[in-house]
Amino acid sequence: MKVTSFPKNDHSNGWYNGLGDQPPASVLHGDSTADWVVVGGGFSGLAAARRLGELRPDDRVVLLEAGRIGENASGRNSGFVIDLPHAISQEQPEHDHRQIRVNRMAIAWLAELIEQHQIRCQWSHRGKVHVAATNRGRRNLEVMASRLGGLGEVHELWDAARLKTYLGTDYFNFGLFTPGCILMQPAALVTGLARSMPENVEVYEDSAVVAFDDGPSKILTTAGGSVTTPQVVLSTNGWTPGFGFLKHQLLTMHTFASLTRPLTESEQVALGGEGDWGTIPSTLGATTMRYTQDKRLLIRRSLRHRPDFTIRPDDHDSIRREHEETLKKRFPMVPDVGFEDTWGGVLCMSRNHVPKCGALADGIWAAVCQNGVGAAKGTISGRAVAELAAGEDTDLVADMTAYEDLQRFPPSWITAPVFRAKIAYARLTAGAEA
Ligand SMILES: Cc1cc2nc3c(=O)[nH]c(=O)nc-3n(C[C@H](O)[C@H](O)[C@H](O)COP(=O)(O)OP(=O)(O)OC[C@H]3O[C@@H](n4cnc5c(N)ncnc54)[C@H](O)[C@@H]3O)c2cc1C
């Protein structure tokens, strides 16, 4: 069958552009066989390929990525590797404990790899602060704090003065700090992971799978060649329906980020604060922010539902203006620091907020749908699916296969207007949190 949807890369990702010249892509040429093919070079695919390489050192593992690793969502995100879920269910604490356990396993594994391979990605143990500028936001954070307390998770409530000291800005009046989140430069992390694979793992970029024969011997065809294999792992997130699987079970949305140039020394003094930090909003549709180790400010907000994966030129311009307004409101002390880059990336969600980590058909596996927070979740899902496919009986496999099945969405003529309305409502009601 022909694969029906493909990622579109507009080369606008500020994190990737900031890495400087990159080595040319190794592109798949010619026909060959492999023991395993992993499709997709985001957190999930990188973890799956690595783990298969580790578990089966004599097998040939091939990873096929449509674009450049680091240009994908995994290299375009805000750089939070979260341990604690943003939404804590309360009714099912065992689910929250499981999610926290696997997220922490992902963080520990990534930390080990960064140390072992000396991956320079601004890995920073600074935690995250959920911030509120309104009473509604404050109430949301109080509920979250009480649920974290119920789970026995360490957290601190911060007042306006503590927030100003930490962040520099006095825009917020209430904060909830949790210490276990890691901050990083995502494009640096994923390119570093891709370049430090076990010897038996071959990574091909600019090698989109355009056709997929899913018989007993699976054939994955790219523009330059093909690989025949008995075992395929799809780490293709929102593009998985294009391979014929999980149709009507995944919803994709674009979200957007802008990154400034590095602040000058006098701007750093004017900003103040206690070093690098990351903030998460207290309400839906509001703004995530970073101040990076290399002294840049990042704004992440704005959602668009674009099922054809196309970012329109007017999306880009209006979103950049939104981000500029947000930056000016929060950081009036550095009025001249403009954005160098604004970009969008694709989030993949399920209706019941669970991932798909497991078998799709005989010899076809998936680790997809990270529900908007894939740095930890994608990493651990990729590792788990590799262990499952390789026949390993691990606690991680038990944890990741305990999720319920993905629920179906109604047809797109119903979901598309509903999601657009929800996004518009969240935007309208975000108020000063936006
Ligand atoms: C602006 C933004 C901010 C975000 N902030 C955060 C954050 O701070 N923390 C966090 O945890 N998450 C965040 N996310 C979400 C996170 O980036 C994703 O959940 C994560 O990248 C998903 O990883 P993945 O490997 O499952 O999918 P992806 O990174 O989407 O990788 C899927 C890969 O499959 C490839 N592919 C698709 N089709 C084909 C094909 N036919 N052939 C070959 N390859 C193919 C794609 O090119 C892509 O590289 C953010 C996302 C965005 C866009």
Tab-separated table of C-alpha atoms and ligand atoms in Angstrom:
chain	number	residue	atom	x	y	z
A	1	MET	CA	0.000	0.000	0.000
A	2	LYS	CA	1.029	3.595	-0.513
A	3	VAL	CA	1.607	5.630	2.645
A	4	THR	CA	-0.930	8.434	2.531
A	5	SER	CA	0.340	11.278	4.743
A	6	PHE	CA	3.785	12.752	5.269
A	7	PRO	CA	5.497	15.220	7.568
A	8	LYS	CA	6.080	18.688	6.104
A	9	ASN	CA	9.206	20.472	7.210
A	10	ASP	CA	9.496	24.240	6.819
A	11	HIS	CA	13.029	24.416	8.338
A	12	SER	CA	11.845	27.031	10.841
A	13	ASN	CA	12.830	25.238	14.055
A	14	GLY	CA	14.951	27.632	16.109
A	15	TRP	CA	16.462	24.895	18.280
A	16	TYR	CA	17.715	23.003	15.192
A	17	ASN	CA	18.872	26.148	13.400
A	18	GLY	CA	20.823	27.054	16.546
A	19	LEU	CA	22.914	23.887	16.257
A	20	GLY	CA	24.824	25.314	13.284
A	21	ASP	CA	25.913	23.245	10.293
A	22	GLN	CA	24.866	19.625	10.584
A	23	PRO	CA	26.514	16.630	8.923
A	24	PRO	CA	24.747	15.589	5.700
A	25	ALA	CA	21.951	13.055	6.042
A	26	SER	CA	22.729	9.415	5.483
A	27	VAL	CA	19.987	8.516	2.974
A	28	LEU	CA	18.765	4.979	2.239
A	29	HIS	CA	19.926	3.731	-1.184
A	30	GLY	CA	19.364	0.281	-2.658
A	31	ASP	CA	17.453	-2.773	-1.490
A	32	SER	CA	18.415	-4.760	1.583
A	33	THR	CA	17.059	-6.885	4.407
A	34	ALA	CA	17.058	-6.174	8.134
A	35	ASP	CA	15.904	-7.971	11.271
A	36	TRP	CA	14.045	-4.880	12.442
A	37	VAL	CA	12.914	-1.624	10.867
A	38	VAL	CA	11.883	1.304	13.052
A	39	VAL	CA	10.007	4.087	11.227
A	40	GLY	CA	10.303	7.576	12.754
A	41	GLY	CA	13.259	9.289	14.412
A	42	GLY	CA	11.588	11.111	17.302
A	43	PHE	CA	11.949	10.221	20.972
A	44	SER	CA	9.934	7.049	20.444
A	45	GLY	CA	11.773	5.728	17.382
A	46	LEU	CA	15.207	6.609	18.747
A	47	ALA	CA	14.445	4.754	21.978
A	48	ALA	CA	12.969	1.741	20.178
A	49	ALA	CA	15.924	1.420	17.782
A	50	ARG	CA	18.475	1.809	20.592
A	51	ARG	CA	16.788	-0.751	22.818
A	52	LEU	CA	16.449	-3.278	19.988
A	53	GLY	CA	20.126	-2.747	19.205
A	54	GLU	CA	21.025	-3.349	22.857
A	55	LEU	CA	18.822	-6.415	23.293
A	56	ARG	CA	19.738	-8.031	19.952
A	57	PRO	CA	23.388	-7.132	19.327
A	58	ASP	CA	23.650	-9.561	16.373
A	59	ASP	CA	20.576	-8.215	14.581
A	60	ARG	CA	20.555	-5.480	11.935
A	61	VAL	CA	18.276	-2.649	13.044
A	62	VAL	CA	17.373	0.066	10.510
A	63	LEU	CA	15.734	3.365	11.446
A	64	LEU	CA	14.046	5.290	8.601
A	65	GLU	CA	13.211	8.949	9.214
A	66	ALA	CA	11.319	11.108	6.700
A	67	GLY	CA	13.219	14.326	7.440
A	68	ARG	CA	16.176	15.335	9.583
A	69	ILE	CA	16.172	14.138	13.183
A	70	GLY	CA	15.848	17.307	15.268
A	71	GLU	CA	13.541	18.969	12.737
A	72	ASN	CA	10.628	16.805	13.954
A	73	ALA	CA	8.338	17.468	16.947
A	74	SER	CA	10.934	15.786	19.143
A	75	GLY	CA	13.404	18.519	18.219
A	76	ARG	CA	10.799	21.325	18.154
A	77	ASN	CA	9.299	21.097	21.616
A	78	SER	CA	9.703	23.344	24.646
A	79	GLY	CA	12.319	21.089	26.201
A	80	PHE	CA	10.542	19.924	29.383
A	81	VAL	CA	11.202	16.276	30.249
A	82	ILE	CA	8.425	15.924	32.767
A	83	ASP	CA	8.167	13.418	35.575
A	84	LEU	CA	4.751	14.455	36.934
A	85	PRO	CA	1.705	14.450	34.641
A	86	HIS	CA	0.106	17.877	34.090
A	87	ALA	CA	-3.349	16.370	34.665
A	88	ILE	CA	-3.659	14.260	37.790
A	89	SER	CA	-6.786	12.144	37.796
A	90	GLN	CA	-7.318	11.684	41.575
A	91	GLU	CA	-9.892	8.924	40.944
A	92	GLN	CA	-7.202	6.472	39.796
A	93	PRO	CA	-4.014	7.139	41.776
A	94	GLU	CA	-2.472	3.867	40.558
A	95	HIS	CA	-2.540	5.301	37.010
A	96	ASP	CA	-0.738	8.446	38.159
A	97	HIS	CA	1.839	6.417	40.098
A	98	ARG	CA	2.466	4.267	37.002
A	99	GLN	CA	2.859	7.298	34.744
A	100	ILE	CA	5.267	8.946	37.192
A	101	ARG	CA	7.249	5.710	37.563
A	102	VAL	CA	7.754	5.274	33.802
A	103	ASN	CA	8.463	8.990	33.240
A	104	ARG	CA	11.207	8.826	35.899
A	105	MET	CA	12.631	5.733	34.266
A	106	ALA	CA	12.808	7.684	30.975
A	107	ILE	CA	14.568	10.594	32.679
A	108	ALA	CA	17.087	8.265	34.353
A	109	TRP	CA	17.793	6.485	31.045
A	110	LEU	CA	18.236	9.739	29.119
A	111	ALA	CA	20.519	11.085	31.870
A	112	GLU	CA	22.660	7.949	31.647
A	113	LEU	CA	22.935	8.250	27.851
A	114	ILE	CA	23.797	11.933	27.991
A	115	GLU	CA	26.567	11.203	30.461
A	116	GLN	CA	27.837	8.138	28.596
A	117	HIS	CA	27.896	9.817	25.170
A	118	GLN	CA	28.650	13.354	26.378
A	119	ILE	CA	25.571	14.796	24.613
A	120	ARG	CA	25.658	18.577	25.069
A	121	CYS	CA	21.984	19.530	25.270
A	122	GLN	CA	21.739	22.001	28.177
A	123	TRP	CA	20.398	19.186	30.417
A	124	SER	CA	19.298	21.036	33.521
A	125	HIS	CA	17.864	19.836	36.841
A	126	ARG	CA	15.816	22.996	37.396
A	127	GLY	CA	12.349	21.504	37.823
A	128	LYS	CA	9.314	23.393	36.506
A	129	VAL	CA	7.062	26.104	37.894
A	130	HIS	CA	3.363	26.150	37.077
A	131	VAL	CA	2.447	29.826	37.106
A	132	ALA	CA	-0.790	31.784	37.520
A	133	ALA	CA	-1.586	35.432	36.860
A	134	THR	CA	-5.322	35.148	37.619
A	135	ASN	CA	-7.506	33.832	40.438
A	136	ARG	CA	-8.787	31.110	38.140
A	137	GLY	CA	-5.221	29.998	37.440
A	138	ARG	CA	-4.435	30.087	41.150
A	139	ARG	CA	-7.428	27.863	41.951
A	140	ASN	CA	-6.283	25.350	39.310
A	141	LEU	CA	-2.838	25.224	40.889
A	142	GLU	CA	-4.255	24.795	44.393
A	143	VAL	CA	-6.226	21.781	43.180
A	144	MET	CA	-3.092	20.398	41.505
A	145	ALA	CA	-1.044	20.943	44.692
A	146	SER	CA	-3.587	19.081	46.775
A	147	ARG	CA	-3.565	16.152	44.306
A	148	LEU	CA	0.242	16.063	44.298
A	149	GLY	CA	0.099	15.988	48.095
A	150	GLY	CA	-2.308	13.031	47.863
A	151	LEU	CA	0.235	11.176	45.714
A	152	GLY	CA	3.040	11.993	48.174
A	153	GLU	CA	4.887	14.096	45.570
A	154	VAL	CA	7.213	16.912	46.663
A	155	HIS	CA	6.017	20.387	45.641
A	156	GLU	CA	6.188	23.987	46.860
A	157	LEU	CA	3.674	26.828	46.589
A	158	TRP	CA	5.349	30.121	45.660
A	159	ASP	CA	4.074	33.649	46.164
A	160	ALA	CA	4.593	36.619	43.823
A	161	ALA	CA	7.846	37.694	45.515
A	162	ARG	CA	9.439	34.242	45.208
A	163	LEU	CA	8.373	34.048	41.562
A	164	LYS	CA	9.898	37.434	40.789
A	165	THR	CA	13.190	36.454	42.382
A	166	TYR	CA	13.291	33.210	40.410
A	167	LEU	CA	11.979	34.368	37.019
A	168	GLY	CA	12.840	38.063	36.902
A	169	THR	CA	9.329	39.058	35.792
A	170	ASP	CA	6.649	40.176	38.269
A	171	TYR	CA	3.827	39.116	35.915
A	172	PHE	CA	2.672	36.142	38.027
A	173	ASN	CA	1.222	36.083	41.516
A	174	PHE	CA	1.098	32.372	42.325
A	175	GLY	CA	3.278	29.394	41.493
A	176	LEU	CA	3.564	25.669	42.055
A	177	PHE	CA	7.133	24.359	41.859
A	178	THR	CA	7.967	20.686	41.310
A	179	PRO	CA	11.637	19.698	41.336
A	180	GLY	CA	11.875	16.535	39.202
A	181	CYS	CA	11.377	17.976	35.706
A	182	ILE	CA	14.437	18.318	33.442
A	183	LEU	CA	14.920	21.195	30.994
A	184	MET	CA	16.947	20.708	27.820
A	185	GLN	CA	17.627	21.796	24.222
A	186	PRO	CA	15.514	19.245	22.337
A	187	ALA	CA	17.201	19.342	18.918
A	188	ALA	CA	20.602	18.910	20.570
A	189	LEU	CA	19.288	15.989	22.590
A	190	VAL	CA	17.695	14.048	19.729
A	191	THR	CA	20.543	14.620	17.269
A	192	GLY	CA	22.927	13.480	20.011
A	193	LEU	CA	20.855	10.357	20.629
A	194	ALA	CA	20.713	9.567	16.901
A	195	ARG	CA	24.495	9.835	16.590
A	196	SER	CA	25.281	7.572	19.532
A	197	MET	CA	23.368	4.437	18.549
A	198	PRO	CA	24.690	0.909	19.160
A	199	GLU	CA	26.858	-0.314	16.257
A	200	ASN	CA	24.182	-2.594	14.823
A	201	VAL	CA	21.673	0.276	14.402
A	202	GLU	CA	21.736	2.193	11.083
A	203	VAL	CA	19.961	5.561	10.974
A	204	TYR	CA	18.748	6.911	7.605
A	205	GLU	CA	17.322	10.435	7.324
A	206	ASP	CA	15.525	12.132	4.420
A	207	SER	CA	14.239	8.607	3.792
A	208	ALA	CA	10.440	8.755	4.044
A	209	VAL	CA	8.660	5.440	3.779
A	210	VAL	CA	6.362	5.960	0.795
A	211	ALA	CA	4.991	2.422	0.460
A	212	PHE	CA	4.494	-0.362	2.976
A	213	ASP	CA	3.850	-3.993	2.053
A	214	ASP	CA	2.643	-5.616	5.272
A	215	GLY	CA	2.733	-9.288	4.243
A	216	PRO	CA	4.716	-11.913	6.268
A	217	SER	CA	7.869	-10.244	4.902
A	218	LYS	CA	7.299	-6.551	5.245
A	219	ILE	CA	8.757	-4.256	2.595
A	220	LEU	CA	9.307	-0.593	3.364
A	221	THR	CA	10.016	1.461	0.269
A	222	THR	CA	11.605	4.906	0.176
A	223	ALA	CA	12.476	7.095	-2.805
A	224	GLY	CA	15.994	5.629	-2.887
A	225	GLY	CA	15.543	1.999	-1.883
A	226	SER	CA	13.729	-0.566	0.238
A	227	VAL	CA	14.198	-2.712	3.315
A	228	THR	CA	12.565	-6.118	3.743
A	229	THR	CA	12.057	-7.266	7.320
A	230	PRO	CA	9.929	-9.551	9.483
A	231	GLN	CA	9.458	-6.904	12.205
A	232	VAL	CA	8.468	-3.237	11.989
A	233	VAL	CA	8.078	-0.684	14.770
A	234	LEU	CA	6.002	2.356	13.835
A	235	SER	CA	7.119	5.378	15.843
A	236	THR	CA	5.270	7.659	13.479
A	237	ASN	CA	2.998	9.435	15.950
A	238	GLY	CA	0.182	11.312	14.133
A	239	TRP	CA	1.208	9.882	10.734
A	240	THR	CA	0.431	6.279	11.767
A	241	PRO	CA	-3.025	6.321	10.085
A	242	GLY	CA	-1.140	6.993	6.828
A	243	PHE	CA	0.236	3.427	7.228
A	244	GLY	CA	-3.309	2.061	7.591
A	245	PHE	CA	-3.406	1.791	11.404
A	246	LEU	CA	-5.216	3.597	14.250
A	247	LYS	CA	-7.534	5.434	11.859
A	248	HIS	CA	-10.004	7.633	13.782
A	249	GLN	CA	-8.080	6.997	17.026
A	250	LEU	CA	-5.524	9.802	16.796
A	251	LEU	CA	-6.056	13.536	16.721
A	252	THR	CA	-3.275	15.857	15.603
A	253	MET	CA	-2.860	19.513	16.489
A	254	HIS	CA	-0.152	22.052	15.807
A	255	THR	CA	1.309	24.113	18.583
A	256	PHE	CA	3.874	26.881	18.118
A	257	ALA	CA	6.995	28.283	19.738
A	258	SER	CA	9.258	31.303	19.246
A	259	LEU	CA	12.834	31.695	20.466
A	260	THR	CA	14.720	34.969	20.938
A	261	ARG	CA	18.358	35.672	20.278
A	262	PRO	CA	20.595	35.363	23.366
A	263	LEU	CA	20.085	38.313	25.730
A	264	THR	CA	23.014	40.706	25.969
A	265	GLU	CA	24.777	41.023	29.320
A	266	SER	CA	22.892	44.229	30.151
A	267	GLU	CA	19.584	42.577	29.185
A	268	GLN	CA	20.403	39.624	31.439
A	269	VAL	CA	20.936	42.042	34.323
A	270	ALA	CA	17.685	43.884	33.499
A	271	LEU	CA	15.786	40.590	33.449
A	272	GLY	CA	17.191	39.342	36.755
A	273	GLY	CA	16.136	35.926	38.016
A	274	GLU	CA	18.129	32.962	39.289
A	275	GLY	CA	19.427	31.300	36.123
A	276	ASP	CA	17.614	29.104	33.612
A	277	TRP	CA	13.978	28.151	34.246
A	278	GLY	CA	10.812	26.760	32.691
A	279	THR	CA	7.191	27.652	33.393
A	280	ILE	CA	3.999	25.778	32.592
A	281	PRO	CA	0.660	27.623	32.420
A	282	SER	CA	-2.127	27.055	34.911
A	283	THR	CA	-4.905	27.041	32.310
A	284	LEU	CA	-5.491	25.464	28.927
A	285	GLY	CA	-4.618	27.610	25.918
A	286	ALA	CA	-2.059	29.679	27.845
A	287	THR	CA	1.694	30.136	27.589
A	288	THR	CA	4.679	27.912	28.342
A	289	MET	CA	7.999	29.763	28.765
A	290	ARG	CA	11.689	28.980	29.042
A	291	TYR	CA	14.781	30.978	29.870
A	292	THR	CA	17.584	28.808	28.524
A	293	GLN	CA	21.119	28.210	29.710
A	294	ASP	CA	22.301	30.166	26.658
A	295	LYS	CA	20.118	33.130	27.770
A	296	ARG	CA	17.275	32.952	25.259
A	297	LEU	CA	13.580	33.359	26.045
A	298	LEU	CA	11.086	30.910	24.554
A	299	ILE	CA	7.334	31.424	24.258
A	300	ARG	CA	5.131	28.410	23.423
A	301	ARG	CA	1.423	29.012	22.945
A	302	SER	CA	-1.266	28.901	20.242
A	303	LEU	CA	-2.957	25.766	18.914
A	304	ARG	CA	-4.290	25.067	15.445
A	305	HIS	CA	-6.159	22.006	14.186
A	306	ARG	CA	-4.624	21.256	10.766
A	307	PRO	CA	-5.395	17.618	9.872
A	308	ASP	CA	-3.496	17.931	6.558
A	309	PHE	CA	-0.316	18.818	8.549
A	310	THR	CA	0.010	22.124	6.704
A	311	ILE	CA	0.917	25.324	8.521
A	312	ARG	CA	-0.543	28.228	6.560
A	313	PRO	CA	1.566	31.374	6.043
A	314	ASP	CA	-1.084	33.450	7.868
A	315	ASP	CA	-0.902	31.021	10.847
A	316	HIS	CA	2.803	31.715	11.092
A	317	ASP	CA	2.513	35.527	10.928
A	318	SER	CA	-0.427	35.875	13.319
A	319	ILE	CA	1.162	33.492	15.788
A	320	ARG	CA	4.448	35.358	15.760
A	321	ARG	CA	2.532	38.556	16.571
A	322	GLU	CA	0.747	36.770	19.443
A	323	HIS	CA	4.079	35.572	20.787
A	324	GLU	CA	5.579	39.070	20.511
A	325	GLU	CA	2.702	40.534	22.539
A	326	THR	CA	3.093	37.813	25.161
A	327	LEU	CA	6.834	38.444	25.399
A	328	LYS	CA	6.387	42.209	25.783
A	329	LYS	CA	3.741	41.846	28.522
A	330	ARG	CA	5.899	39.545	30.587
A	331	PHE	CA	9.336	41.011	29.908
A	332	PRO	CA	8.972	44.795	29.483
A	333	MET	CA	12.477	45.166	30.948
A	334	VAL	CA	14.021	43.739	27.721
A	335	PRO	CA	11.947	45.525	25.034
A	336	ASP	CA	14.387	45.056	22.150
A	337	VAL	CA	14.953	41.322	22.326
A	338	GLY	CA	13.121	39.999	19.276
A	339	PHE	CA	12.502	36.462	18.086
A	340	GLU	CA	14.942	34.772	15.748
A	341	ASP	CA	12.600	31.920	14.874
A	342	THR	CA	8.911	30.948	15.120
A	343	TRP	CA	7.840	27.410	14.307
A	344	GLY	CA	5.010	24.941	14.637
A	345	GLY	CA	5.059	21.234	15.414
A	346	VAL	CA	2.587	18.408	15.567
A	347	LEU	CA	1.046	17.032	18.759
A	348	CYS	CA	-0.743	13.685	18.718
A	349	MET	CA	-3.574	13.024	21.147
A	350	SER	CA	-5.991	10.177	21.862
A	351	ARG	CA	-9.569	10.625	23.008
A	352	ASN	CA	-8.943	8.902	26.361
A	353	HIS	CA	-5.420	10.377	26.773
A	354	VAL	CA	-3.623	7.012	26.627
A	355	PRO	CA	-0.664	6.033	24.415
A	356	LYS	CA	-0.513	3.124	21.998
A	357	CYS	CA	2.394	0.903	22.950
A	358	GLY	CA	2.085	-2.638	21.609
A	359	ALA	CA	1.207	-4.819	18.628
A	360	LEU	CA	-0.883	-3.565	15.706
A	361	ALA	CA	-0.693	-6.761	13.643
A	362	ASP	CA	1.613	-9.757	13.259
A	363	GLY	CA	5.166	-8.348	13.285
A	364	ILE	CA	3.961	-4.731	13.352
A	365	TRP	CA	4.402	-2.769	16.558
A	366	ALA	CA	3.622	0.801	17.546
A	367	ALA	CA	4.855	3.294	20.134
A	368	VAL	CA	2.796	6.346	19.286
A	369	CYS	CA	0.539	9.023	20.687
A	370	GLN	CA	2.319	10.773	23.558
A	371	ASN	CA	-0.567	13.152	24.228
A	372	GLY	CA	1.486	16.324	23.936
A	373	VAL	CA	4.282	15.435	26.371
A	374	GLY	CA	6.497	12.997	24.523
A	375	ALA	CA	10.027	13.682	25.740
A	376	ALA	CA	9.653	11.255	28.649
A	377	LYS	CA	6.587	9.384	27.407
A	378	GLY	CA	7.857	8.827	23.848
A	379	THR	CA	11.240	7.682	25.144
A	380	ILE	CA	9.771	5.152	27.525
A	381	SER	CA	7.125	4.001	25.075
A	382	GLY	CA	9.805	3.315	22.443
A	383	ARG	CA	11.908	1.401	24.943
A	384	ALA	CA	8.915	-0.613	26.138
A	385	VAL	CA	7.759	-1.600	22.650
A	386	ALA	CA	11.273	-2.799	21.813
A	387	GLU	CA	11.362	-4.952	24.953
A	388	LEU	CA	7.893	-6.321	24.185
A	389	ALA	CA	8.715	-7.084	20.547
A	390	ALA	CA	11.989	-8.748	21.559
A	391	GLY	CA	10.083	-11.015	23.970
A	392	GLU	CA	11.444	-9.481	27.178
A	393	ASP	CA	9.261	-9.882	30.267
A	394	THR	CA	9.984	-6.639	32.155
A	395	ASP	CA	8.146	-4.480	34.695
A	396	LEU	CA	8.218	-1.696	32.098
A	397	VAL	CA	6.413	-3.873	29.534
A	398	ALA	CA	3.802	-4.700	32.186
A	399	ASP	CA	3.344	-0.986	32.962
A	400	MET	CA	3.113	0.151	29.344
A	401	THR	CA	0.767	-2.613	28.200
A	402	ALA	CA	-1.632	-1.995	31.110
A	403	TYR	CA	-3.180	1.058	29.404
A	404	GLU	CA	-6.670	0.655	28.040
A	405	ASP	CA	-7.188	0.704	24.258
A	406	LEU	CA	-7.431	3.979	22.393
A	407	GLN	CA	-11.046	5.086	22.012
A	408	ARG	CA	-12.292	6.111	18.595
A	409	PHE	CA	-13.042	9.707	17.727
A	410	PRO	CA	-16.283	10.550	15.929
A	411	PRO	CA	-15.894	11.298	12.186
A	412	SER	CA	-13.763	14.306	11.297
A	413	TRP	CA	-16.740	16.366	10.111
A	414	ILE	CA	-17.825	16.337	13.779
A	415	THR	CA	-14.430	16.470	15.507
A	416	ALA	CA	-12.841	19.206	13.370
A	417	PRO	CA	-15.376	21.967	14.208
A	418	VAL	CA	-15.570	20.801	17.843
A	419	PHE	CA	-11.812	21.034	18.274
A	420	ARG	CA	-11.616	24.380	16.532
A	421	ALA	CA	-14.348	25.666	18.863
A	422	LYS	CA	-12.538	24.273	21.932
A	423	ILE	CA	-9.280	25.909	20.870
A	424	ALA	CA	-11.046	29.235	20.258
A	425	TYR	CA	-12.804	29.009	23.637
A	426	ALA	CA	-9.571	28.231	25.490
A	427	ARG	CA	-7.921	31.189	23.759
A	428	LEU	CA	-10.765	33.560	24.597
A	429	THR	CA	-10.969	32.541	28.241
A	430	ALA	CA	-7.221	32.344	28.959
A	431	GLY	CA	-7.235	36.070	29.818
A	432	ALA	CA	-4.032	37.226	31.467
A	433	GLU	CA	-2.640	33.679	31.450
A	434	ALA	CA	-2.273	33.865	27.630
B	1	LIG	C1	6.005	23.397	20.087
B	1	LIG	C2	5.938	22.110	20.864
B	1	LIG	C3	6.249	22.119	22.229
B	1	LIG	C4	6.224	20.908	22.939
B	1	LIG	N1	6.712	20.891	24.224
B	1	LIG	C5	6.908	19.714	24.848
B	1	LIG	C6	7.627	19.643	26.065
B	1	LIG	O1	8.135	20.644	26.570
B	1	LIG	N2	7.778	18.436	26.655
B	1	LIG	C7	7.285	17.292	26.090
B	1	LIG	O2	7.439	16.209	26.686
B	1	LIG	N3	6.645	17.309	24.913
B	1	LIG	C8	6.452	18.482	24.269
B	1	LIG	N4	5.880	18.504	23.026
B	1	LIG	C9	5.399	17.239	22.446
B	1	LIG	C10	6.546	16.350	22.000
B	1	LIG	O3	7.430	17.055	21.168
B	1	LIG	C11	5.986	15.134	21.271
B	1	LIG	O4	5.061	14.478	22.123
B	1	LIG	C12	7.101	14.162	20.925
B	1	LIG	O5	8.022	14.766	20.075
B	1	LIG	C13	6.539	12.904	20.282
B	1	LIG	O6	7.619	12.075	19.976
B	1	LIG	P1	7.443	10.888	18.948
B	1	LIG	O7	8.739	10.248	18.738
B	1	LIG	O8	6.309	10.016	19.405
B	1	LIG	O9	6.910	11.615	17.621
B	1	LIG	P2	7.621	12.636	16.615
B	1	LIG	O10	8.673	13.433	17.251
B	1	LIG	O11	6.497	13.338	15.920
B	1	LIG	O12	8.326	11.657	15.612
B	1	LIG	C14	7.597	10.952	14.632
B	1	LIG	C15	8.540	10.825	13.457
B	1	LIG	O13	7.966	9.994	12.462
B	1	LIG	C16	8.474	10.466	11.228
B	1	LIG	N5	7.646	9.947	10.130
B	1	LIG	C17	6.323	10.135	9.936
B	1	LIG	N6	5.949	9.540	8.780
B	1	LIG	C18	7.060	8.954	8.271
B	1	LIG	C19	7.315	8.196	7.093
B	1	LIG	N7	6.361	7.929	6.189
B	1	LIG	N8	8.571	7.740	6.878
B	1	LIG	C20	9.567	7.985	7.767
B	1	LIG	N9	9.371	8.728	8.892
B	1	LIG	C21	8.132	9.193	9.132
B	1	LIG	C22	8.362	11.981	11.359
B	1	LIG	O14	9.178	12.661	10.428
B	1	LIG	C23	8.822	12.168	12.786
B	1	LIG	O15	10.200	12.436	12.877
B	1	LIG	C24	5.830	19.703	22.295
B	1	LIG	C25	5.502	19.717	20.946
B	1	LIG	C26	5.559	20.898	20.226
B	1	LIG	C27	5.217	20.855	18.772
